[in-house]
XYZ file of C-alpha atoms in Angstrom:
579
model
C 38.878 109.154 8.990
C 39.195 105.706 7.434
C 42.547 104.059 7.053
C 43.750 104.069 3.460
C 46.613 102.138 1.852
C 49.152 104.789 2.781
C 48.201 104.370 6.443
C 48.443 100.602 6.237
C 51.870 100.828 4.620
C 52.930 103.354 7.290
C 51.858 100.944 10.039
C 54.182 98.292 8.653
C 57.166 100.461 9.472
C 56.752 99.737 13.178
C 58.248 96.304 12.478
C 61.482 97.882 11.220
C 64.371 98.906 13.417
C 68.120 99.522 13.227
C 70.480 96.908 14.664
C 72.765 98.172 17.455
C 76.486 98.362 16.814
C 78.198 94.992 16.795
C 80.645 95.719 19.669
C 77.649 96.347 21.962
C 76.019 93.043 20.985
C 79.273 91.126 21.408
C 79.888 92.752 24.760
C 76.494 91.538 25.991
C 77.208 88.031 24.709
C 80.537 87.859 26.573
C 79.168 89.338 29.813
C 76.194 86.948 29.708
C 78.513 83.954 29.421
C 80.719 85.170 32.301
C 77.687 85.725 34.527
C 76.471 82.184 33.871
C 79.980 80.836 34.634
C 80.077 82.837 37.843
C 76.736 81.450 38.961
C 77.760 77.899 38.057
C 81.028 78.285 40.006
C 79.206 79.485 43.112
C 76.706 76.623 42.799
C 79.586 74.177 42.550
C 78.035 72.040 39.788
C 79.699 70.222 36.880
C 78.948 72.901 34.281
C 81.457 75.542 35.422
C 82.379 76.871 31.931
C 79.049 76.211 30.229
C 78.299 79.959 30.029
C 81.397 80.795 28.041
C 81.774 77.549 26.091
C 78.145 76.625 25.610
C 76.653 80.065 24.893
C 79.251 82.789 24.243
C 81.698 80.850 22.048
C 79.071 79.550 19.566
C 77.661 83.078 19.319
C 81.100 84.557 18.616
C 81.839 81.893 16.006
C 78.510 82.619 14.351
C 79.254 86.361 14.294
C 82.662 85.840 12.713
C 81.578 83.363 10.008
C 78.039 84.490 9.069
C 79.060 87.594 7.177
C 81.643 85.934 4.872
C 79.413 82.878 4.304
C 76.461 85.039 3.303
C 78.679 87.119 1.022
C 79.871 83.906 -0.622
C 76.296 83.452 -1.839
C 76.350 86.854 -3.475
C 74.294 88.607 -0.808
C 75.133 90.933 2.077
C 74.449 91.021 5.792
C 75.986 93.709 7.987
C 78.149 92.945 10.996
C 75.606 94.760 13.178
C 72.773 92.427 12.056
C 74.985 89.350 12.359
C 75.919 90.282 15.931
C 72.314 91.057 16.872
C 71.158 87.711 15.459
C 73.859 85.876 17.427
C 72.904 87.748 20.599
C 69.183 87.023 20.137
C 69.795 83.325 19.591
C 72.103 83.256 22.656
C 69.474 84.838 24.898
C 66.789 82.434 23.648
C 69.009 79.407 24.181
C 69.811 80.533 27.744
C 66.112 81.048 28.544
C 65.007 77.731 27.008
C 67.754 75.556 28.446
C 68.964 77.005 31.742
C 65.710 78.325 33.180
C 63.775 74.995 33.003
C 66.887 73.083 34.127
C 67.147 75.170 37.267
C 63.464 74.538 38.020
C 63.216 70.831 37.137
C 66.797 69.714 37.719
C 70.129 69.944 35.921
C 69.742 66.362 34.666
C 67.508 67.762 31.926
C 70.036 70.402 30.884
C 71.662 68.388 28.028
C 68.272 67.662 26.433
C 67.096 71.243 26.877
C 70.334 72.582 25.498
C 69.963 70.379 22.417
C 66.406 71.627 21.957
C 67.539 75.231 22.266
C 70.204 74.600 19.595
C 67.529 73.223 17.308
C 65.433 76.359 17.803
C 68.529 78.531 17.167
C 69.103 76.769 13.846
C 65.496 77.199 12.724
C 65.378 80.818 13.803
C 68.607 81.640 12.030
C 67.257 80.040 8.842
C 64.156 82.228 9.054
C 66.037 85.442 9.733
C 68.735 84.913 7.148
C 66.311 84.091 4.353
C 64.410 87.248 5.337
C 67.293 89.714 5.586
C 69.968 88.240 3.300
C 68.927 85.592 0.720
C 65.424 84.126 0.331
C 66.925 80.919 -1.194
C 66.878 78.536 1.752
C 69.487 76.150 0.412
C 72.080 78.948 0.337
C 71.377 79.999 3.924
C 71.451 76.543 5.566
C 75.225 76.575 6.225
C 75.365 80.165 7.596
C 72.334 79.347 9.732
C 73.949 76.159 11.107
C 77.134 77.873 12.361
C 75.932 78.825 15.836
C 74.092 75.595 16.645
C 76.864 73.555 15.007
C 79.443 75.166 17.291
C 77.138 74.483 20.219
C 76.890 70.802 19.284
C 80.695 70.575 19.113
C 80.922 72.058 22.601
C 78.165 69.729 23.818
C 80.038 66.691 22.484
C 82.887 67.596 24.839
C 80.788 68.549 27.877
C 77.965 65.990 27.777
C 77.709 62.190 27.255
C 78.071 60.681 23.748
C 74.281 60.409 23.254
C 74.013 64.189 23.083
C 75.335 64.508 19.514
C 72.863 62.272 17.651
C 69.957 63.772 19.592
C 71.094 67.326 18.892
C 71.560 66.572 15.180
C 68.092 65.020 15.022
C 66.634 68.201 16.512
C 68.464 70.280 13.929
C 66.550 68.347 11.272
C 63.241 68.613 13.127
C 63.426 72.361 13.786
C 64.875 73.008 10.333
C 61.933 71.326 8.638
C 59.480 73.107 10.945
C 60.879 76.528 10.053
C 61.027 75.667 6.336
C 57.325 74.888 6.576
C 56.752 78.208 8.385
C 58.632 80.039 5.631
C 56.424 78.342 3.042
C 53.333 79.576 4.920
C 54.728 83.120 5.043
C 55.456 83.114 1.315
C 52.151 81.597 0.204
C 49.826 84.690 0.414
C 52.022 86.941 -1.706
C 52.742 84.095 -4.106
C 49.043 83.506 -4.669
C 48.051 87.174 -4.842
C 50.973 88.709 -6.796
C 53.139 85.770 -7.940
C 56.116 87.249 -6.085
C 58.309 86.008 -3.266
C 57.596 88.026 -0.141
C 60.962 87.170 1.402
C 62.796 88.068 -1.783
C 60.971 91.410 -1.694
C 62.081 91.834 1.911
C 65.662 91.026 0.870
C 65.606 93.738 -1.760
C 63.994 96.252 0.578
C 66.733 95.698 3.179
C 69.334 95.938 0.424
C 67.839 99.304 -0.503
C 68.098 100.552 3.069
C 71.643 99.165 3.403
C 73.328 100.185 0.139
C 70.693 101.972 -1.974
C 69.984 99.015 -4.233
C 67.169 99.494 -6.774
C 66.435 95.830 -7.241
C 62.958 96.384 -5.768
C 62.022 97.874 -9.117
C 61.959 94.354 -10.610
C 59.133 93.489 -8.191
C 57.210 96.656 -8.941
C 57.423 95.937 -12.667
C 55.988 92.440 -12.128
C 52.865 93.819 -10.435
C 52.679 97.039 -12.509
C 50.351 98.039 -15.329
C 50.503 100.564 -18.139
C 48.588 103.837 -17.846
C 47.967 106.792 -20.171
C 48.137 110.029 -18.212
C 47.918 113.686 -19.138
C 50.478 116.253 -18.071
C 49.922 119.999 -18.440
C 52.894 122.312 -18.867
C 53.509 126.067 -19.173
C 56.499 127.089 -21.315
C 57.861 130.584 -20.610
C 60.232 132.254 -23.078
C 61.725 135.515 -21.806
C 63.319 138.543 -23.478
C 66.386 137.945 -21.296
C 67.370 135.386 -18.739
C 66.742 131.664 -18.675
C 63.553 130.140 -20.082
C 61.192 128.506 -17.580
C 59.104 125.343 -17.667
C 56.330 124.802 -15.121
C 55.021 121.230 -15.472
C 52.467 119.224 -13.541
C 52.935 115.436 -13.766
C 49.953 113.257 -12.887
C 52.119 110.343 -11.755
C 53.303 109.944 -8.183
C 56.889 110.596 -7.061
C 57.149 107.457 -4.904
C 57.359 104.950 -3.374
C 60.578 105.693 -1.429
C 64.119 106.931 -1.749
C 65.469 106.751 -5.307
C 63.411 103.632 -6.070
C 60.771 103.868 -8.810
C 59.690 107.491 -9.326
C 60.909 108.603 -5.881
C 63.199 111.216 -7.423
C 60.839 112.205 -10.230
C 61.084 115.984 -9.636
C 64.896 116.006 -9.798
C 65.062 113.771 -12.870
C 62.520 115.911 -14.738
C 64.299 119.099 -13.661
C 67.599 117.843 -15.002
C 66.065 116.643 -18.291
C 65.207 120.068 -19.748
C 67.318 123.069 -20.682
C 64.875 125.538 -19.152
C 64.708 126.064 -15.396
C 62.054 123.475 -14.627
C 59.583 123.539 -11.740
C 57.932 120.165 -11.228
C 54.734 120.649 -9.231
C 52.579 117.904 -7.677
C 49.608 116.832 -9.775
C 46.736 114.503 -8.999
C 48.080 110.983 -8.309
C 48.157 108.550 -5.428
C 50.613 105.758 -4.649
C 48.813 103.579 -7.175
C 50.520 105.812 -9.768
C 54.063 105.313 -8.470
C 56.404 104.600 -11.371
C 57.848 101.100 -11.201
C 61.332 102.294 -12.109
C 63.228 105.476 -12.767
C 63.578 104.521 -16.433
C 59.829 105.177 -16.890
C 60.453 108.883 -16.304
C 61.997 109.105 -19.757
C 58.566 108.404 -21.259
C 57.262 111.461 -19.417
C 60.200 113.581 -20.623
C 59.631 112.539 -24.225
C 55.917 113.306 -24.041
C 56.503 116.794 -22.643
C 59.126 117.528 -25.291
C 56.743 116.350 -28.027
C 53.860 118.460 -26.666
C 55.933 121.612 -27.081
C 56.046 121.343 -30.864
C 53.731 123.767 -32.613
C 52.321 125.484 -29.532
C 51.154 129.093 -29.741
C 52.715 131.690 -27.463
C 51.003 134.622 -25.814
C 52.420 137.733 -24.144
C 49.523 138.333 -21.734
C 48.256 136.977 -18.463
C 45.695 137.849 -15.826
C 46.178 138.971 -12.283
C 46.150 136.102 -9.771
C 42.856 135.455 -8.017
C 41.945 133.170 -5.129
C 38.647 131.274 -4.886
C 37.314 128.832 -2.312
C 34.664 126.256 -1.534
C 34.411 124.651 1.890
C 37.900 123.800 3.032
C 39.482 124.123 -0.427
C 41.223 127.266 -1.738
C 42.556 127.598 -5.287
C 44.925 130.276 -6.563
C 44.112 130.817 -10.231
C 45.969 132.740 -12.940
C 45.379 132.850 -16.658
C 48.308 132.657 -19.050
C 46.985 133.445 -22.505
C 44.143 130.998 -22.995
C 45.526 128.521 -20.441
C 44.789 128.404 -16.736
C 47.081 127.576 -13.787
C 45.264 126.394 -10.618
C 47.108 125.726 -7.328
C 44.897 124.112 -4.671
C 45.255 123.711 -0.922
C 43.226 122.851 2.161
C 45.711 124.207 4.714
C 45.367 124.455 7.683
C 43.453 121.243 7.128
C 45.263 118.189 5.779
C 46.267 118.606 2.150
C 47.114 115.195 0.701
C 47.204 113.252 -2.558
C 44.236 113.643 -4.878
C 43.049 110.700 -6.954
C 43.914 110.927 -10.632
C 40.217 110.930 -11.596
C 39.607 114.149 -9.635
C 42.352 115.984 -11.469
C 41.291 114.685 -14.880
C 37.690 115.727 -14.254
C 38.750 119.220 -13.330
C 41.042 119.489 -16.354
C 38.307 118.194 -18.648
C 35.686 120.634 -17.321
C 38.150 123.507 -17.577
C 38.743 122.891 -21.261
C 35.249 124.253 -21.909
C 36.713 127.692 -21.235
C 40.486 127.271 -21.567
C 42.740 125.479 -23.983
C 44.742 123.874 -21.182
C 44.360 123.559 -17.400
C 47.371 122.916 -15.170
C 45.876 121.757 -11.858
C 48.315 121.562 -8.939
C 47.866 119.878 -5.562
C 50.007 122.166 -3.447
C 50.557 119.272 -1.003
C 51.360 121.742 1.753
C 49.770 120.604 5.042
C 50.456 117.280 6.730
C 48.671 116.608 9.944
C 49.133 112.822 9.749
C 49.846 110.091 7.214
C 46.358 109.456 5.933
C 44.357 108.175 3.003
C 44.203 110.128 -0.288
C 41.188 112.111 -1.485
C 38.984 109.818 -3.536
C 36.225 110.727 -6.033
C 32.677 111.352 -4.771
C 33.807 112.139 -1.216
C 32.916 115.397 0.523
C 36.417 116.760 0.099
C 36.528 115.785 -3.587
C 33.238 117.646 -4.064
C 34.736 120.744 -2.469
C 37.678 120.566 -4.884
C 35.249 120.309 -7.808
C 33.126 123.265 -6.630
C 36.186 125.413 -5.995
C 37.536 124.585 -9.461
C 34.235 125.493 -11.135
C 34.276 128.825 -9.275
C 37.825 129.321 -10.465
C 36.804 128.693 -14.086
C 33.949 131.193 -13.758
C 36.060 133.949 -12.220
C 39.191 133.480 -14.313
C 37.239 133.395 -17.597
C 36.328 137.069 -17.234
C 39.670 138.398 -15.940
C 41.307 141.012 -18.152
C 44.647 140.075 -19.704
C 47.718 142.284 -19.321
C 51.362 142.135 -20.507
C 53.238 139.348 -18.730
C 56.607 139.419 -16.992
C 58.183 136.335 -15.438
C 61.106 135.727 -13.080
C 62.589 132.561 -11.670
C 65.028 131.632 -8.949
C 66.564 128.472 -7.562
C 68.064 128.462 -4.057
C 69.849 125.458 -2.623
C 69.370 124.768 1.062
C 71.772 123.255 3.608
C 69.243 120.650 4.745
C 69.427 116.918 4.040
C 66.920 114.301 2.930
C 66.714 113.108 6.511
C 65.606 116.632 7.450
C 62.828 116.572 4.850
C 64.429 118.407 1.898
C 65.177 116.982 -1.528
C 68.168 118.014 -3.586
C 66.335 120.780 -5.526
C 65.916 123.065 -2.502
C 63.584 126.025 -3.136
C 62.416 127.274 -6.526
C 60.180 130.271 -7.212
C 58.244 131.297 -10.276
C 57.382 135.004 -10.053
C 54.775 136.598 -12.364
C 53.683 140.162 -12.950
C 50.561 141.196 -14.835
C 48.335 144.257 -14.450
C 50.555 145.616 -11.700
C 50.049 142.553 -9.492
C 52.876 140.191 -8.620
C 52.539 136.527 -7.619
C 55.131 134.055 -6.341
C 54.707 130.329 -6.726
C 57.133 128.848 -4.179
C 58.049 125.199 -4.797
C 59.985 123.330 -2.081
C 61.496 119.956 -2.945
C 59.937 117.940 -0.119
C 57.098 115.607 0.774
C 54.382 117.894 2.154
C 54.664 120.656 4.789
C 54.203 120.125 8.476
C 50.917 121.543 9.788
C 51.268 125.228 10.743
C 54.419 125.798 8.679
C 52.834 126.903 5.405
C 51.215 129.977 6.980
C 54.387 131.686 8.348
C 56.188 130.929 5.070
C 53.322 132.430 3.075
C 53.303 135.510 5.330
C 56.916 136.153 4.350
C 56.079 135.704 0.672
C 53.130 138.111 0.831
C 55.372 140.856 2.229
C 57.254 140.790 -1.110
C 54.431 140.124 -3.612
C 50.661 140.515 -3.846
C 49.726 136.835 -3.986
C 51.411 133.450 -3.702
C 51.354 129.874 -2.558
C 53.691 127.369 -0.930
C 53.952 124.059 -2.809
C 55.982 120.874 -2.464
C 57.075 118.460 -5.161
C 56.100 115.430 -2.985
C 59.504 113.896 -3.659
C 59.836 110.593 -1.804
C 63.622 110.718 -1.672
C 63.057 112.049 1.858
C 61.205 108.873 2.802
C 62.985 105.517 3.098
C 60.992 103.867 5.834
C 58.387 106.198 7.265
C 55.938 108.199 5.141
C 56.109 111.175 7.542
C 59.014 113.564 6.985
C 57.461 116.848 5.840
C 59.137 120.216 5.468
C 59.315 121.875 8.886
C 59.004 118.604 10.799
C 62.693 118.367 11.645
C 63.859 121.859 10.697
C 62.241 124.801 12.529
C 60.333 127.162 10.268
C 62.573 130.031 11.417
C 65.516 128.332 9.728
C 63.546 127.809 6.471
C 62.222 131.363 6.137
C 65.523 133.008 5.058
C 65.849 130.681 2.056
C 62.233 131.162 0.977
C 62.592 134.919 1.327
C 65.842 134.853 -0.668
C 64.282 132.786 -3.435
C 61.276 135.151 -3.734
C 63.485 138.242 -3.799
C 65.705 136.779 -6.508
C 62.716 135.740 -8.614
C 61.191 139.218 -8.361
C 64.515 140.829 -9.283
C 64.665 138.434 -12.271
C 61.327 139.595 -13.727
C 61.488 140.108 -17.473
C 58.886 140.407 -20.281
C 57.870 136.905 -21.324
C 55.835 134.860 -23.734
C 53.938 131.792 -22.530
C 52.702 128.738 -24.301
C 50.737 125.842 -22.819
C 50.431 122.189 -23.790
C 48.938 119.010 -22.420
C 51.130 115.976 -23.057
C 49.777 112.456 -23.335
C 52.232 110.233 -21.477
C 51.473 106.855 -22.971
C 52.328 103.380 -21.780
C 53.869 104.551 -18.484
C 54.168 101.553 -16.151
C 52.973 102.270 -12.628
C 52.084 100.171 -9.586
C 48.502 99.878 -10.826
C 45.039 100.537 -9.513
C 44.611 99.448 -5.862
C 47.899 97.496 -5.940
C 49.328 99.357 -2.932
C 46.146 98.731 -0.973
C 46.091 95.040 -1.920
C 49.769 94.599 -1.097
C 49.457 96.352 2.281
C 46.326 94.381 3.153
C 47.993 91.102 2.274
C 51.075 91.837 4.343
C 49.029 93.010 7.295
C 46.945 89.849 7.145
C 50.135 87.766 7.030
C 51.483 89.531 10.091
C 48.231 88.916 11.926
C 48.323 85.117 11.494
C 52.076 84.502 11.601
C 52.368 84.874 15.399
C 49.718 82.267 16.408
C 50.739 79.852 13.677
C 54.410 80.187 14.623
C 53.533 79.491 18.258
C 51.588 76.330 17.337
C 54.353 75.120 15.080
C 57.015 75.644 17.735
C 54.923 73.795 20.329
C 54.658 70.919 17.891
C 58.434 71.002 17.350
C 59.092 70.841 21.069
C 56.657 67.940 21.482
C 58.530 66.117 18.734
C 61.772 66.887 20.613
C 60.389 65.326 23.781
C 59.215 62.298 21.840
C 62.649 61.900 20.229
C 64.318 62.241 23.632
C 62.130 59.493 25.095
C 62.783 57.191 22.135
C 66.554 57.649 22.442
C 66.663 56.831 26.170
């Protein structure tokens, strides 16, 4: 299977990690300084307290002052990240100054220490513009704290010539890292006219405090689309009305950013109990901001005006072609189709596939609501694209569904609905909507459409859940909303991945039972809304962005190495000139 944009984005997450707690980092800094002091004492040289004064104290000063100085610029860095940065710079300075000095002689230690402080300054500039504030001028002072404290200590320990040499290296390494930052920024600037480091700042802010400032970037690269959204409106003789709607925009990219919480927002926007199934859309159709969802709400509301209601429906019927199965049920002159490939991977379908199926279906039905059940994740993979073998299987299965459903007899319709909250968190793969079930009865046959608020179902979990459903009704399917609130970093967090299926079954069973008990005679009307001018990421934008970032990461390491070698050569030249 070829790697798609989702896979390339997923691979980027290996570069992300959580900083350890700051007491642990500070403890290592202090212990490292004491060990160096102990070794110097046993060796009997002139640098007895260099471990504590030269390495630990500058790191502790940097830890204490970095957070307030960064906050003074209007940005935030956590104490854990500040401590980890101080520890990393301390370890690097020890390796670059003490190790060569022990090999080639302690006479070189002052020069090596000055060079290490220069590298510390440059590295801190790079890290702080990446994780806190991309504006270099605002990060110079916070970046200088650790090396500045080291220079002050060096002025006391070493001869007077140390200070000008160390300050010169601050300038050299500072300029080198500013040039490196420019190189890092250039690809995204040229391709998307955005600052890559500013984007990284906002992404980290999202992980830290839930900031939605990333939406500004998405809007810059976004484009308007005009998508169709089929809905079934159920009005019952008693009980709450029901809306089953199938958006063809994607509930991503992550957390509450963009359309990540699309199912919940749509659910809360209508008076009827609303089930928001997963339509045909890839990450190219991620909404750039949550405010775009209102355009979808308005379009669905407008589509309801003037629709004709029917009191009849067909029995549910299942058709298949290759690896694709589709559960079909007529509601009046409209058709609901729920597709799956489980136990094979069931992933996002390209918008064009869904629109083609809906268009072909209108030859026999007034409206076609086509659902990607999104209920089997074997891995984070590429979406299903038009003209592929799998896309062809979807098309053939849909045509078979049209043929079979067209001739099904229509019987009086009863509908029930339930909504069961679950005690599982986003981190465990469950969105805030829990489990919803739409139950139908027609011609003596009952069906249950189970919708779990999650991003896909772990492989092998859909089948035991469906077995429980089929003990209570004649036909059914397990679906997910594809909410990306359960994903903040990794794209893999499906239902059943962190919570055993045995713990999920009781809630699914409860939801189906309640929906069946809620059955009441109903009328159904269908409509296809035209959601106009919705701003999404845009065609191939995710793929282009992921490819650009991956290319950047590929060349950053060798270029950084060459630049640092050049900086050290300049340091040696400066040292010779100052002798």
